[in-house]
Tab-separated table of C-alpha atoms in Angstrom:
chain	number	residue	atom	x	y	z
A	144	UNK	CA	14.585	7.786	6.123
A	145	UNK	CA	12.286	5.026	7.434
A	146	UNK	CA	12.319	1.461	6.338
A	147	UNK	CA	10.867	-1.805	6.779
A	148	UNK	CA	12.060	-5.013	6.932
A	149	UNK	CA	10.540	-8.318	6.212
A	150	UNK	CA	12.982	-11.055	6.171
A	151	UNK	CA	10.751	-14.472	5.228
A	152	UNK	CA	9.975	-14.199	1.812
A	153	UNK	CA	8.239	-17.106	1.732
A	154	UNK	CA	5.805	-19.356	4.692
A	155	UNK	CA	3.988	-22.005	5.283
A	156	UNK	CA	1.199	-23.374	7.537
A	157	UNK	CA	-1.316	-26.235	8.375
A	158	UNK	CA	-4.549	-25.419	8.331
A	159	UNK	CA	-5.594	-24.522	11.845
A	160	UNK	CA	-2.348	-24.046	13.059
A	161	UNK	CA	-0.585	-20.740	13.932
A	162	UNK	CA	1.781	-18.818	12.116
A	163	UNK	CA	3.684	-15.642	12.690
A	164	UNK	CA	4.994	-13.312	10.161
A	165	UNK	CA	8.257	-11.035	11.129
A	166	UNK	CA	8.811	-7.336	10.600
A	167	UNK	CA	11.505	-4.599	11.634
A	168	UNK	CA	11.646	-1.219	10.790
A	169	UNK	CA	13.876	1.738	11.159
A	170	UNK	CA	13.152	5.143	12.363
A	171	UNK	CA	14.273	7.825	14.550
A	172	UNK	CA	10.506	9.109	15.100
A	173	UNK	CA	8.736	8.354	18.140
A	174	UNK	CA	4.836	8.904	17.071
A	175	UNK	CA	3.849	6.600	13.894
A	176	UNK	CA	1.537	3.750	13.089
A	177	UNK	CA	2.002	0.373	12.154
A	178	UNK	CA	-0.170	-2.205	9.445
A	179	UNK	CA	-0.045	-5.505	7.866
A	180	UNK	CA	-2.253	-5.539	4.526
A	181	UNK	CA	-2.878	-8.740	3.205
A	182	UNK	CA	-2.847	-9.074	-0.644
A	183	UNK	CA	-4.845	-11.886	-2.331
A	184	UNK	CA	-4.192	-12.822	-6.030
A	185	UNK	CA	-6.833	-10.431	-6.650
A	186	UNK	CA	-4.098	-8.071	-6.050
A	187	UNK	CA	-6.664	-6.167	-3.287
A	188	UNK	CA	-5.093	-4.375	-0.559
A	189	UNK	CA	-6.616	-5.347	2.503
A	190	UNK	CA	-5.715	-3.803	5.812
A	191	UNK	CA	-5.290	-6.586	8.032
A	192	UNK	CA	-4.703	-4.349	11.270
A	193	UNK	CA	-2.943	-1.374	12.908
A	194	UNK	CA	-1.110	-0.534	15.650
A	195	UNK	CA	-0.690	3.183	17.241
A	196	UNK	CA	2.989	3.510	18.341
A	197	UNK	CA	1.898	5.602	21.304
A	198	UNK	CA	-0.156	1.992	22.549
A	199	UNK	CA	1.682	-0.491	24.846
A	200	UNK	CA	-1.361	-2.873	24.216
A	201	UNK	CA	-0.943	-5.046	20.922
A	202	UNK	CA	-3.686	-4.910	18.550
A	203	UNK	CA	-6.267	-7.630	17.887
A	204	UNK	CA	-8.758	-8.088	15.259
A	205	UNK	CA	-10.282	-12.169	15.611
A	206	UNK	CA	-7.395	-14.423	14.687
A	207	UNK	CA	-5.181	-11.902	13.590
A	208	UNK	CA	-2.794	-10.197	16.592
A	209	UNK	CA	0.367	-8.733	16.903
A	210	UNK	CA	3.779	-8.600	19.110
A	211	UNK	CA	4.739	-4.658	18.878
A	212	UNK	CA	7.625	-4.314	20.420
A	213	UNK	CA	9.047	-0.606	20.238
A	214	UNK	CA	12.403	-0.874	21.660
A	215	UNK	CA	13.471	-3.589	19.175
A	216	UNK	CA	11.169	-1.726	16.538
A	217	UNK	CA	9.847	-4.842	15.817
A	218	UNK	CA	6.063	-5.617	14.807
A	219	UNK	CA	5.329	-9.394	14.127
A	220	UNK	CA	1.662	-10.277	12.984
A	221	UNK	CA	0.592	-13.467	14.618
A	222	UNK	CA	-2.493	-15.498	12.600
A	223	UNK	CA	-3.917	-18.071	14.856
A	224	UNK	CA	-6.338	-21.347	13.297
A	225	UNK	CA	-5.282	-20.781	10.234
A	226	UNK	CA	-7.729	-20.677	7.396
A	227	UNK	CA	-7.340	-21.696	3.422
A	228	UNK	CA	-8.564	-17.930	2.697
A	229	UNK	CA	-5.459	-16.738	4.514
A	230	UNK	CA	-3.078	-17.411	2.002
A	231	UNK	CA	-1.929	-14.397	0.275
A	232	UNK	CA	0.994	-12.020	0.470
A	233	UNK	CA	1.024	-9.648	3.119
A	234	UNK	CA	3.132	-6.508	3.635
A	235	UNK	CA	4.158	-4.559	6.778
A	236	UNK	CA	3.839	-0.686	6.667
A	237	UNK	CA	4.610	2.068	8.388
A	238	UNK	CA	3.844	5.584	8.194
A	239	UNK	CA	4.691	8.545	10.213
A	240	UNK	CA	1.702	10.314	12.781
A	241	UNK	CA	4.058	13.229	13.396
A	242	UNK	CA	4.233	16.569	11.930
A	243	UNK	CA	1.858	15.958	8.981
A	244	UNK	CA	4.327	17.773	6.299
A	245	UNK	CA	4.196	16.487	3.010
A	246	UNK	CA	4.822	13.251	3.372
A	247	UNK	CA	1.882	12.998	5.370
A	248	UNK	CA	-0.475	9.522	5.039
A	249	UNK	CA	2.970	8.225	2.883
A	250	UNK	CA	2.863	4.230	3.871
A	251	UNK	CA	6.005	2.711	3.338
A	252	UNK	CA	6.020	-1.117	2.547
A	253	UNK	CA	8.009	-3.972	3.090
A	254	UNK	CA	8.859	-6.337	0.431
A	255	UNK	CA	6.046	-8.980	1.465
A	256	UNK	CA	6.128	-12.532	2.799
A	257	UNK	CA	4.437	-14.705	0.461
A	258	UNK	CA	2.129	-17.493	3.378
A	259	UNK	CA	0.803	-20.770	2.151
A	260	UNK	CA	-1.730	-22.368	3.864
A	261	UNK	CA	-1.415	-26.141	3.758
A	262	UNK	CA	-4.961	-28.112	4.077
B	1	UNK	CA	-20.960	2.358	-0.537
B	2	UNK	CA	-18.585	1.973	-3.553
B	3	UNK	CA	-15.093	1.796	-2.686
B	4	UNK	CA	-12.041	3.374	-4.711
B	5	UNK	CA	-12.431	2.633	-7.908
B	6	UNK	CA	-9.696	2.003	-10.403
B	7	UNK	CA	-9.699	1.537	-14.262
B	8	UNK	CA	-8.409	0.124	-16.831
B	9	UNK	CA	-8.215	-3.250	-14.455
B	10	UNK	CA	-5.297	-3.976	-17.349
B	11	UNK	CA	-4.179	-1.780	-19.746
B	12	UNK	CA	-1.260	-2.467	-22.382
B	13	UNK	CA	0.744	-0.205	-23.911
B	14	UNK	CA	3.195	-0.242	-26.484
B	15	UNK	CA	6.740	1.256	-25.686
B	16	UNK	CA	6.790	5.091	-26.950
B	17	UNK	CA	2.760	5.013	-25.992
B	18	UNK	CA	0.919	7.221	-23.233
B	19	UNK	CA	-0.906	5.462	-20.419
B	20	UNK	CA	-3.568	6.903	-18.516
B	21	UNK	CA	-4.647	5.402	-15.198
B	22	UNK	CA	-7.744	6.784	-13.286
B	23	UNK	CA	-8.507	6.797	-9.483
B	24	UNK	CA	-12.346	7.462	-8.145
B	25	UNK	CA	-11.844	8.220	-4.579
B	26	UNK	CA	-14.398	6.532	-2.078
B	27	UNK	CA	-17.411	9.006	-1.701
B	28	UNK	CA	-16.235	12.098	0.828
B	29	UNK	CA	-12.297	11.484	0.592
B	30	UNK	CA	-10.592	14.130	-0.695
B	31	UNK	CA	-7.055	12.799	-0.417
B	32	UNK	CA	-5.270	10.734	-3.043
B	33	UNK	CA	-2.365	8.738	-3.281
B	34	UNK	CA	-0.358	6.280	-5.995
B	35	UNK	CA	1.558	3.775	-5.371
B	36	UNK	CA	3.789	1.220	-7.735
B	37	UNK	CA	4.492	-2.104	-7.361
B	38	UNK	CA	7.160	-3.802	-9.188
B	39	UNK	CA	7.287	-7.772	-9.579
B	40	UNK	CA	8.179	-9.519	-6.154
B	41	UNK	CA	8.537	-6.374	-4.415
B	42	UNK	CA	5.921	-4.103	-1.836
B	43	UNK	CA	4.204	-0.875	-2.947
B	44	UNK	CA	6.497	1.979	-3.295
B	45	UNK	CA	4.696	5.937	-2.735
B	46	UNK	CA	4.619	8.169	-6.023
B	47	UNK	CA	2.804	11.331	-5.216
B	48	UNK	CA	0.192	12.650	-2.611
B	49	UNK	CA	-2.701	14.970	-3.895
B	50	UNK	CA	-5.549	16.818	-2.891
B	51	UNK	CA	-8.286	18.453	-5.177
B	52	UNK	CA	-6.299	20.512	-7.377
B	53	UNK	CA	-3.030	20.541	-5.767
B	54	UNK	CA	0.293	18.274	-5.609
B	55	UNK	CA	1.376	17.836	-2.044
B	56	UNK	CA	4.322	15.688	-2.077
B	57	UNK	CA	5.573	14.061	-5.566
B	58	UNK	CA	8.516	12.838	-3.918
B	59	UNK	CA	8.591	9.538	-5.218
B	60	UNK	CA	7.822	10.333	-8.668
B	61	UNK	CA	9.857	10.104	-11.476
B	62	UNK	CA	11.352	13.196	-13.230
B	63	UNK	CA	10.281	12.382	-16.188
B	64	UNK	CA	7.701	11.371	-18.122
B	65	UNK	CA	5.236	10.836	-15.431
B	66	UNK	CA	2.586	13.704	-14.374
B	67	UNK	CA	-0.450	13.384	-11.753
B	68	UNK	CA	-3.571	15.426	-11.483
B	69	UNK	CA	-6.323	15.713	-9.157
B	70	UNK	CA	-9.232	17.722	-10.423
B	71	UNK	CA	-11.695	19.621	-8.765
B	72	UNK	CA	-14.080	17.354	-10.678
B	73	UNK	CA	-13.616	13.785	-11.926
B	74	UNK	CA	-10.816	11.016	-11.044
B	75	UNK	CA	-7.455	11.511	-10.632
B	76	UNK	CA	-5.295	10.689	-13.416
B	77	UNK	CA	-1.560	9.602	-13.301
B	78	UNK	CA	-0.080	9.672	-16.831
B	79	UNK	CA	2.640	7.655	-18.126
B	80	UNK	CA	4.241	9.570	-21.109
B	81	UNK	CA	6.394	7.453	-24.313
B	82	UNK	CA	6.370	4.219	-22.020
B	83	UNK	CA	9.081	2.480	-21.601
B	84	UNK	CA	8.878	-1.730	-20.434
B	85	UNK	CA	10.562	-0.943	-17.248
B	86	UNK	CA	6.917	1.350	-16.636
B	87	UNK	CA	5.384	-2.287	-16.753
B	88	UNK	CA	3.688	-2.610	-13.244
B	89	UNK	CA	0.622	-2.872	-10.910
B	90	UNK	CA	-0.282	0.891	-10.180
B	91	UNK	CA	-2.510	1.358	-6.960
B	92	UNK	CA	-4.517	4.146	-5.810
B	93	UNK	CA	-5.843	4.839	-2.362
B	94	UNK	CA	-7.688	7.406	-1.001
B	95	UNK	CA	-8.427	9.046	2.468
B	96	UNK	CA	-11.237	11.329	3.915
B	97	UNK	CA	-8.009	13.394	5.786
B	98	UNK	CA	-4.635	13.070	5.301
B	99	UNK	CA	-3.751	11.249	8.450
B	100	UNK	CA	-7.145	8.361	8.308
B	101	UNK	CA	-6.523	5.159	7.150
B	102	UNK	CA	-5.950	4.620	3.289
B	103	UNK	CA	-8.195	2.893	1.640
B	104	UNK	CA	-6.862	1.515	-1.404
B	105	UNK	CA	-8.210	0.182	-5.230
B	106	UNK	CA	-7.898	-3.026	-7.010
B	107	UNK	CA	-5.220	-1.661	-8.787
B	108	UNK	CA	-4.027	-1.096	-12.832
B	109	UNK	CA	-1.737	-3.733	-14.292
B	110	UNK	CA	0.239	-1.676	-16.852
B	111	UNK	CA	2.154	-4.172	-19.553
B	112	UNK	CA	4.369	-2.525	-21.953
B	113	UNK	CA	5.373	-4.561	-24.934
């Protein structure tokens, strides 16, 4: 079974400054996809970005980028000039592209890191 | 464009009571999917539906818990003689197939007292 890993429960940042948030995961499939979702104290689920498994380049979306690195199956989510609106919770997630059984569109989470933004 | 809409935002329930939580899919999506999240922890997958049919309710519990998907109106997942350890944010999403991007609700804070 696939997991995910997210080993900072908690972080911190100056406003402006860059901070990068860490996740493994586990698998023995070779075609999946990859997303950080951001969770305000709205409690909305916000996909943050994605990352095809199949793609050596590492997504981008404005200040938010991130370091996929599929031999280590590790997927770290970089957030560059760091804003006030940043701080929420954000999860890693993973979910399998193969053989669309069942399981099919299942995301599974990590536990969340929990980012402060200091002003 | 509305997006998926959940309600009740908050709903409390006494223990031994029945919840019902319902999911609006955004327009055109005809894919479903709950997830729970416990206190501190991520979002953990329930069940997977399409209209009318129960694709993978792997992550549901045995008991006491039952999801539908109508050909018409929201989905509905149902929470039978609550118990407080039912006491949780429970999140929909939806997609337009079942391998695009899930777009999820605001979620339903069930408190059981």
């Amino acid at each position: 079974a696939q997991t995910v890993t997210q080993s900072q429960p908690e972080m911190s940042v100056q406003e402006a400054e860059t901070v990068t948030l860490s996740c493994t995961y586990d698998t023995s499939e070779s075609d999946y996809y990859l997303f950080w979702y951001k969770q305000p104290p709205s409690r909305q689920m916000i996909l943050v970005i994605r990352q095809e498994a199949y793609k050596q380049q590492n997504a981008t979306e404005n200040r938010f980028s991130v370091n996929f690195q599929k031999a280590a199956k590790s997927f770290s989510l970089k957030i560059s000039d760091s804003q006030l609106g940043d701080a929420a919770m954000y999860f890693c997630a993973y979910r399998s592209a193969g053989n669309y059984g069942g399981s099919q569109g299942n995301l599974i989470f990590g536990k969340g890191t929990k980012l402060s933004v200091k002003p | 464009n509305a997006g998926v809409m959940q309600n009740p935002r908050h709903l409390v329930r006494r223990r031994g009571q029945e919840a019902r939580l319902r999911c609006s899919p955004m327009k055109g999506h005809s894919h479903v999917y709950w997830y729970r999240q416990l206190p501190e922890e991520g979002l953990k997958f329930m069940v997977y539906l399409q209209k009318e049919n129960i694709i993978d309710e792997s992550g549901m519990p045995k008991e006491r818990f039952s999801a539908e998907f109508p050909k018409e109106g929201p989905s509905i997942l149902r929470i039978q003689q609550v118990v407080r350890g039912d006491s949780a944010a429970y999140f929909c999403a939806s997609s337009p197939i079942g391998k695009g991007d899930l777009h999820f609700g605001n979620g339903t804070r069930l408190t059981v007292t």
